[in-house]
Coordinates of C-alpha atoms and ligand atoms in Angstrom, one line a residue:
X193 CA -13.3 10.4 15.2
X194 CA -12.5 7.6 15.9
X195 CA -8.8 7.6 17.6
X196 CA -5.9 5.5 15.9
X197 CA -2.7 3.7 17.1
X198 CA -1.0 6.0 19.5
X199 CA -3.7 9.1 19.0
X200 CA -4.6 10.9 22.4
X201 CA -6.2 14.2 23.7
X202 CA -4.2 16.1 25.8
X203 CA -5.4 18.2 29.1
X204 CA -5.5 21.2 26.7
X205 CA -7.7 19.4 24.8
X206 CA -5.3 19.1 21.7
X207 CA -4.9 15.8 19.6
X208 CA -2.0 14.0 20.0
X209 CA 0.2 11.5 18.0
X210 CA 3.3 9.4 19.5
X211 CA 2.6 11.9 22.5
X212 CA 3.7 15.1 20.2
X213 CA 1.1 17.8 20.3
X214 CA -0.3 17.9 16.4
X215 CA -0.8 21.9 16.8
X216 CA 3.2 21.8 17.6
X217 CA 3.8 19.4 14.7
X218 CA 2.2 21.8 12.2
X219 CA 3.6 24.7 13.6
X220 CA 6.8 23.3 13.5
X221 CA 7.1 21.2 10.2
X222 CA 4.3 23.6 8.7
X223 CA 1.3 22.0 6.9
X224 CA 0.1 20.0 5.3
X225 CA 1.9 17.5 7.0
X226 CA 2.2 13.7 7.0
X227 CA 2.2 12.2 10.2
X228 CA 3.3 8.7 10.8
X229 CA 3.2 7.0 14.2
X230 CA 5.7 4.5 14.6
X231 CA 4.5 2.5 17.6
X232 CA 1.2 2.0 15.8
X233 CA 3.3 0.6 12.1
X234 CA 5.5 -1.3 14.7
X235 CA 2.2 -3.0 16.5
X236 CA 0.4 -3.7 12.9
X237 CA 3.5 -5.4 11.4
X238 CA 3.7 -7.3 15.1
X239 CA 0.3 -8.2 14.9
X240 CA 0.7 -9.6 11.3
X241 CA 4.0 -11.5 12.3
X242 CA 2.5 -13.1 15.5
X243 CA -0.9 -14.1 13.8
X244 CA 0.4 -15.6 10.5
X245 CA 2.9 -17.4 12.6
X246 CA 6.2 -16.4 11.3
X247 CA 8.4 -17.4 14.2
X248 CA 6.8 -20.9 14.0
X249 CA 7.8 -21.1 10.4
X250 CA 4.3 -20.9 8.7
X251 CA 4.3 -18.0 6.8
X252 CA 6.4 -14.8 5.7
X253 CA 4.7 -11.2 6.0
X254 CA 5.8 -9.3 2.8
X255 CA 5.4 -5.4 3.1
X256 CA 3.8 -4.0 0.3
X257 CA 5.6 -0.9 -0.5
X258 CA 3.5 0.7 -2.6
X259 CA 1.0 1.8 -0.1
X260 CA 3.9 3.9 1.3
X261 CA 7.9 3.5 1.0
X262 CA 10.5 5.9 2.0
X263 CA 13.9 4.7 3.4
X264 CA 13.2 5.3 6.6
X265 CA 9.8 2.9 6.0
X266 CA 12.2 0.6 4.6
X267 CA 14.3 0.5 7.9
X268 CA 11.3 -0.1 9.9
X269 CA 10.0 -3.1 8.0
X270 CA 13.3 -4.6 7.6
X271 CA 13.7 -4.4 11.7
X272 CA 10.2 -6.0 12.2
X273 CA 11.5 -8.8 10.5
X274 CA 8.9 -8.3 7.3
X275 CA 9.9 -8.9 3.8
X276 CA 9.3 -6.0 1.2
X277 CA 7.0 -6.2 -2.0
X278 CA 8.1 -3.9 -4.6
X279 CA 6.6 -3.1 -8.0
X280 CA 9.1 -1.2 -9.9
X281 CA 12.7 0.0 -10.3
X282 CA 12.4 3.0 -8.3
X283 CA 10.6 1.0 -4.9
X284 CA 13.5 -1.6 -5.5
X285 CA 16.2 1.4 -5.3
X286 CA 14.5 2.9 -2.5
X287 CA 15.1 -0.9 -0.6
X288 CA 18.5 -1.1 -2.0
X289 CA 19.2 2.6 -0.8
X290 CA 18.0 1.7 2.7
X291 CA 19.9 -1.5 3.2
X292 CA 17.0 -3.5 2.8
X293 CA 18.0 -7.2 2.9
X294 CA 17.7 -8.2 -0.5
X295 CA 16.7 -11.8 0.0
X296 CA 13.6 -10.8 1.3
X297 CA 12.6 -8.4 -1.5
X298 CA 9.4 -9.7 -3.8
X299 CA 9.4 -8.0 -7.3
X300 CA 6.1 -7.5 -8.5
X301 CA 4.6 -6.1 -11.8
X302 CA 3.3 -6.6 -14.8
X303 CA 5.7 -5.1 -17.2
X304 CA 9.1 -5.7 -15.6
X305 CA 11.4 -3.4 -18.1
X306 CA 14.6 -5.6 -19.3
X307 CA 16.6 -2.7 -17.0
X308 CA 14.5 -3.3 -14.0
X309 CA 15.2 -7.2 -14.2
X310 CA 19.0 -6.4 -14.5
X311 CA 18.7 -4.3 -11.7
X312 CA 16.7 -7.2 -9.8
X313 CA 19.3 -9.8 -10.5
X314 CA 22.1 -7.6 -9.8
X315 CA 21.3 -6.9 -6.6
X316 CA 20.2 -10.7 -6.3
X317 CA 16.9 -10.2 -4.8
X318 CA 14.8 -13.2 -3.4
X319 CA 12.1 -13.7 -5.8
X320 CA 10.5 -12.4 -9.1
X321 CA 6.8 -12.9 -9.1
X322 CA 6.6 -13.3 -13.1
X323 CA 3.4 -12.4 -14.4
X324 CA 3.6 -12.9 -18.3
X325 CA 5.2 -15.1 -20.5
X326 CA 7.4 -12.3 -22.0
X327 CA 8.7 -11.6 -18.6
X328 CA 9.1 -15.2 -17.9
X329 CA 11.2 -15.9 -20.9
X330 CA 13.3 -12.7 -20.8
X331 CA 14.1 -13.5 -17.3
X332 CA 15.5 -17.0 -18.0
X333 CA 17.4 -15.2 -20.7
X334 CA 18.7 -12.3 -18.5
X335 CA 19.8 -14.9 -15.6
X336 CA 21.4 -17.4 -18.0
X337 CA 23.5 -14.9 -19.3
X338 CA 25.0 -14.3 -15.8
X339 CA 25.0 -17.3 -14.4
X340 CA 22.3 -16.6 -12.4
X341 CA 19.4 -18.5 -11.0
X342 CA 16.4 -16.5 -10.8
X343 CA 13.7 -17.9 -8.2
X344 CA 10.6 -17.9 -9.3
X345 CA 6.7 -17.3 -8.2
X346 CA 4.1 -17.3 -10.7
X347 CA 1.4 -14.9 -10.7
X348 CA -2.0 -16.4 -11.2
X349 CA -5.3 -14.7 -11.9
X350 CA -7.6 -17.1 -10.2
X351 CA -11.1 -15.6 -11.1
X352 CA -12.1 -14.8 -7.4
X353 CA -14.0 -11.7 -6.8
X354 CA -14.2 -10.1 -3.8
X355 CA -16.3 -7.0 -3.3
X356 CA -14.5 -4.1 -3.4
X357 CA -14.3 -1.1 -5.9
X358 CA -13.6 -2.4 -9.4
X359 CA -10.6 -0.3 -9.9
X360 CA -8.6 -1.8 -7.1
X361 CA -10.2 -5.7 -7.7
X362 CA -7.2 -7.5 -9.4
X363 CA -8.3 -11.1 -9.0
X364 CA -11.1 -11.6 -11.4
X365 CA -10.3 -12.9 -15.0
X366 CA -10.8 -10.1 -16.8
X367 CA -7.4 -8.5 -15.2
X368 CA -3.8 -7.1 -16.8
X369 CA -2.3 -9.1 -13.9
X370 CA -0.8 -12.5 -13.8
X371 CA -1.9 -16.0 -16.0
X372 CA -5.3 -16.6 -15.8
X373 CA -6.2 -19.9 -14.5
X374 CA -9.4 -20.8 -15.5
X375 CA -8.2 -20.7 -19.1
X376 CA -5.2 -23.0 -18.8
X377 CA -2.5 -20.3 -19.1
X378 CA -1.2 -21.0 -15.6
X379 CA -0.7 -24.2 -15.9
X380 CA 0.9 -23.2 -19.3
X381 CA 3.3 -21.2 -17.4
X382 CA 4.3 -23.6 -15.4
X383 CA 5.0 -26.5 -18.4
X384 CA 7.0 -23.8 -19.8
X385 CA 9.0 -22.9 -17.1
X386 CA 10.1 -26.1 -16.2
X387 CA 12.4 -26.3 -19.1
X388 CA 13.6 -22.8 -19.3
X389 CA 16.8 -22.2 -17.5
X390 CA 18.0 -20.1 -14.7
X391 CA 15.0 -20.4 -13.1
X392 CA 13.9 -22.2 -9.9
X393 CA 9.9 -22.6 -9.4
X394 CA 9.1 -21.6 -5.9
X395 CA 5.6 -21.4 -6.2
X396 CA 2.2 -19.5 -6.6
X397 CA 0.8 -16.0 -6.1
X398 CA -2.2 -14.4 -6.2
X399 CA -3.9 -10.9 -4.9
X400 CA -7.8 -11.1 -4.7
X401 CA -8.1 -7.6 -4.5
X402 CA -7.7 -4.6 -1.6
X403 CA -9.8 -3.6 1.4
X404 CA -11.3 -6.9 1.8
X405 CA -13.0 -7.3 4.8
X406 CA -14.6 -10.9 4.3
X407 CA -12.8 -13.8 5.3
X408 CA -14.5 -16.3 2.4
X409 CA -12.3 -15.0 -0.7
X410 CA -9.2 -15.7 1.0
X411 CA -10.4 -19.3 2.0
X412 CA -11.6 -20.2 -1.6
X413 CA -8.1 -19.0 -3.1
X414 CA -6.1 -21.2 -0.7
X415 CA -8.9 -24.0 -2.3
X416 CA -8.4 -22.6 -5.7
X417 CA -4.4 -22.2 -5.7
X418 CA -4.0 -25.3 -4.0
X419 CA -5.6 -27.6 -6.7
X420 CA -3.7 -25.7 -9.6
X421 CA -0.8 -26.7 -7.3
X422 CA -1.6 -30.4 -7.3
X423 CA -2.4 -30.2 -11.0
X424 CA 1.4 -28.5 -11.7
X425 CA 2.5 -31.2 -9.4
X426 CA 0.8 -34.3 -11.6
X427 CA 1.5 -32.5 -15.0
X428 CA 5.2 -31.4 -14.2
X429 CA 6.5 -33.0 -11.1
X430 CA 6.7 -29.0 -10.0
X431 CA 6.1 -28.4 -6.2
X432 CA 4.4 -25.5 -5.1
X433 CA 6.4 -24.6 -2.0
X434 CA 5.6 -21.3 -1.5
X435 CA 2.0 -19.9 -1.4
X436 CA 1.6 -16.1 -1.8
X437 CA -1.9 -14.8 -1.3
X438 CA -1.0 -11.2 -2.0
X439 CA -2.5 -8.2 0.5
X440 CA -6.2 -6.7 0.7
X441 CA -6.8 -6.9 4.5
X442 CA -9.4 -4.0 5.2
X443 CA -9.0 -1.8 7.5
X444 CA -11.1 1.2 9.3
X445 CA -11.6 4.4 7.6
X446 CA -14.9 5.1 8.7
X447 CA -17.5 4.2 11.2
X448 CA -19.1 2.2 7.9
X449 CA -15.9 -0.1 7.9
X450 CA -15.7 -3.1 10.2
X451 CA -12.3 -4.6 9.8
X452 CA -11.6 -8.4 11.2
X453 CA -8.8 -8.7 13.4
X454 CA -5.8 -9.9 11.5
X455 CA -5.9 -13.3 13.9
X456 CA -9.5 -13.8 11.9
X457 CA -7.6 -13.6 8.6
X458 CA -4.7 -15.6 9.5
X459 CA -6.5 -18.4 11.3
X460 CA -8.7 -18.9 8.2
X461 CA -5.8 -18.9 5.7
X462 CA -3.6 -21.0 7.9
X463 CA -6.5 -23.6 8.5
X464 CA -7.4 -23.8 5.0
X465 CA -3.9 -24.4 4.2
X466 CA -3.3 -27.2 6.3
X467 CA -6.5 -28.9 5.2
X468 CA -6.3 -28.8 1.7
X469 CA -2.6 -29.5 1.7
X470 CA -3.6 -32.7 3.4
X471 CA -6.6 -33.4 1.5
X472 CA -4.6 -33.1 -2.2
X473 CA -1.6 -34.9 -0.4
X474 CA 1.0 -31.9 -1.0
X475 CA 3.7 -30.6 1.1
X476 CA 2.3 -28.0 3.4
X477 CA 3.3 -24.7 1.4
X478 CA 4.9 -21.7 3.4
X479 CA 2.3 -19.1 3.0
X480 CA 3.3 -15.6 2.2
X481 CA 1.0 -12.5 2.6
X482 CA 1.5 -9.2 1.6
X483 CA -0.1 -6.2 3.5
X484 CA 0.0 -2.6 3.0
X485 CA -2.8 -0.7 3.9
X486 CA -3.2 -2.7 6.9
X487 CA 0.4 -2.0 8.3
X488 CA 0.5 1.5 7.2
X489 CA -3.0 3.2 6.4
X490 CA -4.0 3.5 10.3
X491 CA -0.5 4.6 10.9
X492 CA -0.9 7.6 8.9
X493 CA -2.9 10.9 9.1
X494 CA -2.3 14.3 7.1
X495 CA -2.8 17.6 9.4
X496 CA -4.1 20.8 7.3
X497 CA -4.6 24.1 8.4
X498 CA -8.0 25.6 7.7
X499 CA -8.1 28.5 5.1
X500 CA -11.2 29.6 3.5
X501 CA -15.1 28.8 4.6
X502 CA -18.0 29.0 2.1
X503 CA -21.2 28.9 3.3
X504 CA -24.2 28.5 0.7
X505 CA -27.0 28.5 3.2
X506 CA -29.3 25.7 3.1
X507 CA -27.3 23.8 0.9
X508 CA -23.5 23.2 2.4
X509 CA -20.5 24.8 4.0
X510 CA -17.1 24.4 2.2
X511 CA -13.9 24.4 4.3
X512 CA -10.9 24.9 2.4
X513 CA -7.9 23.0 3.5
X514 CA -4.3 24.1 2.5
X515 CA -3.9 20.6 0.7
X516 CA -6.4 18.6 -1.3
X517 CA -6.4 16.0 -3.9
X518 CA -2.6 16.8 -5.1
X519 CA -1.4 14.8 -1.2
X520 CA -5.1 12.8 -1.1
X521 CA -6.3 11.5 -4.3
X522 CA -8.5 8.6 -2.9
X523 CA -11.9 10.3 -2.4
X524 CA -11.8 11.8 -5.8
X525 CA -10.9 8.7 -7.3
X526 CA -12.3 5.9 -5.5
X527 CA -15.0 7.9 -3.7
X528 CA -13.2 6.9 -0.6
X529 CA -14.4 8.2 2.7
X530 CA -12.3 9.8 5.6
X531 CA -13.2 11.1 9.3
X532 CA -11.7 14.3 10.5
X533 CA -10.8 16.1 14.0
X534 CA -9.7 19.4 14.5
X535 CA -6.5 19.0 16.9
X536 CA -7.0 22.3 18.5
X537 CA -10.4 21.3 19.2
X538 CA -9.9 18.0 20.2
X539 CA -12.3 17.9 23.2
X540 CA -15.1 19.6 21.8
X541 CA -18.2 18.2 20.6
X542 CA -19.4 18.2 16.9
X543 CA -22.1 21.0 16.1
X544 CA -21.7 21.2 12.2
X545 CA -21.4 18.9 9.2
X546 CA -19.2 20.6 6.9
X547 CA -17.3 19.4 3.3
X548 CA -14.0 19.3 3.5
X549 CA -12.5 20.5 0.5
X550 CA -8.8 21.5 -0.8
X551 CA -7.6 23.9 -3.0
X552 CA -6.7 22.7 -6.3
X553 CA -8.8 24.1 -9.4
X554 CA -11.1 21.3 -9.3
X555 CA -14.5 20.3 -8.4
X556 CA -13.6 17.2 -7.7
X557 CA -11.0 17.9 -4.9
X558 CA -13.1 17.1 -2.2
X559 CA -11.5 15.5 0.8
X560 CA -14.6 14.6 3.2
X561 CA -18.0 15.3 1.9
X562 CA -19.6 15.3 5.3
X563 CA -17.6 15.3 8.2
X564 CA -19.1 16.3 11.7
X565 CA -16.9 19.0 13.8
X566 CA -16.8 21.5 16.3
X567 CA -17.5 25.0 14.8
X568 CA -14.8 25.5 12.3
X569 CA -12.7 28.7 11.7
X570 CA -9.9 29.7 9.7
X571 CA -6.2 28.8 11.4
X572 CA -7.8 25.4 13.2
X573 CA -5.8 22.6 12.6
X574 CA -7.7 19.7 11.0
X575 CA -6.3 16.1 10.6
X576 CA -7.5 13.2 8.5
X577 CA -7.1 9.6 9.9
X578 CA -5.9 7.0 8.3
X579 CA -4.5 8.5 5.1
X580 CA -1.2 6.3 5.4
X581 CA -1.7 3.9 2.7
X582 CA -1.8 5.1 -0.7
X583 CA -2.0 8.8 0.5
X584 CA 1.7 10.3 -0.1
X585 CA 2.6 7.2 -3.1
X586 CA -0.4 8.5 -5.2
X587 CA 0.3 12.3 -4.7
X588 CA 1.2 14.4 -7.2
X589 CA 2.2 18.1 -8.2
X590 CA -1.1 19.0 -9.6
X591 CA -1.2 22.5 -9.7
X592 CA 2.3 22.8 -8.7
X593 CA 1.8 22.2 -5.3
X594 CA 4.7 20.9 -3.6
X595 CA 4.4 17.3 -1.8
X596 CA 3.8 17.8 1.9
X597 CA 6.6 16.8 4.1
X598 CA 6.1 13.4 6.4
X599 CA 7.0 12.7 10.3
X600 CA 7.8 9.9 11.8
X601 CA 6.7 10.3 15.5
X602 CA 7.2 8.6 18.8
X603 CA 7.2 8.9 22.4
X604 CA 7.4 12.5 22.1
X605 CA 9.6 12.9 19.5
X606 CA 9.4 14.2 15.7
X607 CA 12.0 13.2 12.9
X608 CA 11.4 14.4 9.3
X609 CA 11.2 11.3 7.1
X610 CA 10.4 13.1 4.2
X611 CA 11.1 17.1 3.1
X612 CA 8.7 19.1 2.0
X613 CA 9.3 20.2 -1.5
X614 CA 9.8 23.4 -2.3
X615 CA 9.7 25.9 -5.5
X616 CA 12.9 25.0 -6.6
X617 CA 11.8 21.1 -6.4
X618 CA 9.1 21.7 -8.6
X619 CA 11.7 23.7 -11.4
X620 CA 14.1 21.1 -10.8
X621 CA 13.0 19.2 -14.1
X622 CA 12.1 21.9 -16.1
X623 CA 14.0 22.4 -19.2
X624 CA 13.7 25.4 -21.3
X625 CA 15.0 25.1 -24.9
X626 CA 17.2 27.5 -26.5
X627 CA 14.9 29.0 -29.1
X628 CA 12.3 30.0 -26.0
X629 CA 15.2 31.8 -24.1
X630 CA 13.7 35.0 -23.1
X631 CA 15.2 38.0 -25.1
X632 CA 13.5 41.1 -24.3
Ligands
LLP777 N1 0.4 -7.5 -3.3 C1 -0.6 -7.2 -4.5 C2 0.0 -8.3 -5.5 C3 -1.0 -5.9 -5.0 O1 -1.6 -5.8 -5.8 C4 -1.4 -5.1 -3.7 C5 -2.1 -4.0 -3.8 C6 -1.2 -5.7 -2.2 C7 0.0 -6.6 -2.1 C8 -1.3 -4.5 -1.0 O2 -2.6 -4.7 -1.2 P1 -3.3 -3.9 0.2 O3 -2.9 -5.0 1.4 O4 -2.4 -2.5 0.6 O5 -4.8 -3.9 0.4 N2 -4.2 2.2 -4.6 C9 -5.7 1.6 -4.0 C10 -4.9 0.4 -3.8 C11 -4.3 -0.5 -5.1 C12 -3.9 -1.7 -4.5 C13 -2.9 -2.7 -5.6 N3 -2.3 -3.7 -5.3 C14 -6.3 2.2 -3.2 O6 -5.6 3.6 -2.6 O7 -6.6 2.0 -2.6

């Protein structure tokens, strides 16, 4: 397995993350356990901040909270000078509870409710990334009623396809998100917005997909979006002062993945923006990017305890761990691939290829189909790397498994940032109607 962030193998041959012995962490906090490497998160934030020229005023980096969001995570993101992309009242509530600077909160979503829009206006958030005509009109009405002005970015579907799994592809035309560009809806949105009270136009947004390794789709997106900006200026006089290009920057999960350095994306995007703005005679917009996975993905790992092992001679060896699709649905949902290491045998060479499965009651509950590991035994601590993005946030209580705890590790210290869900948590929302009360 490729060691991420601050991962090391210590003198006892054990995996450490953030200076903490993972076997000890498993003992102290139990398994499954999400482990977040604080230095790695902060380094990733800083790389984006530097590469995109945030200090120089060229860009803003907005962390996409859907990848992983807790109040502690909000604090880290805010302290690194990044903004936050939220997509629901729940994410917004988390950010507000953490004291996240409201002006740096961007509210996305294709079906924001009346209550969510009120909550966001009440909080005075920085930007509404408006997705459709109904939202535009409702937001105008609500902000006018409150005597407020909502600063708006229009989400556009530009018709650019990046090569990625079709569930996580969002930029193509046949998408539930945003105003379609090629059929004129995006222009129509700008026209309507111009006459709406309580709304201030700030710019345009697109998100072309996720786990993208190529640079070209970003470059194309810049060109297409700035052409739209020029057309909008021509037709309405509205100036696109912010160009939000979404997230999607690809990361390493396995040796099949070859991510580009953040600097390569930044260089491609910033150069193209400069050139196109000049060519179209537009003021250069502030670039906004919204990385989620690239900030938190490599910084998170999941530690499990190995339980039963089932060998089917000549077929496969199934190694079952104490979690599974409930804490990481991505392999089952997207066919996502991961690498693993045995934390207590981290210096031993791989001698067998095994399938890592979970404990959920479903054959699709696989974490890794082919993991190369030293000889695996019950009680080993198995660590899957790069689970930081969309692992916890897409977790479930399938089979009434409680969600795992999460710890933040740094320089030998481990702090709990999410408590493990216990049986009481599982019953918390259960209600028994009176007619079902046990009378026997
Ligand atoms: N901005 C917008 C508007 C988005 O829709 C997304 C992701 C992002 C930013 C962040 O994208 P990232 O940098 O993390 O790729 N559950 C899937 C990923 C869904 C992504 C949805 N939108 C997965 O586990 O791979």
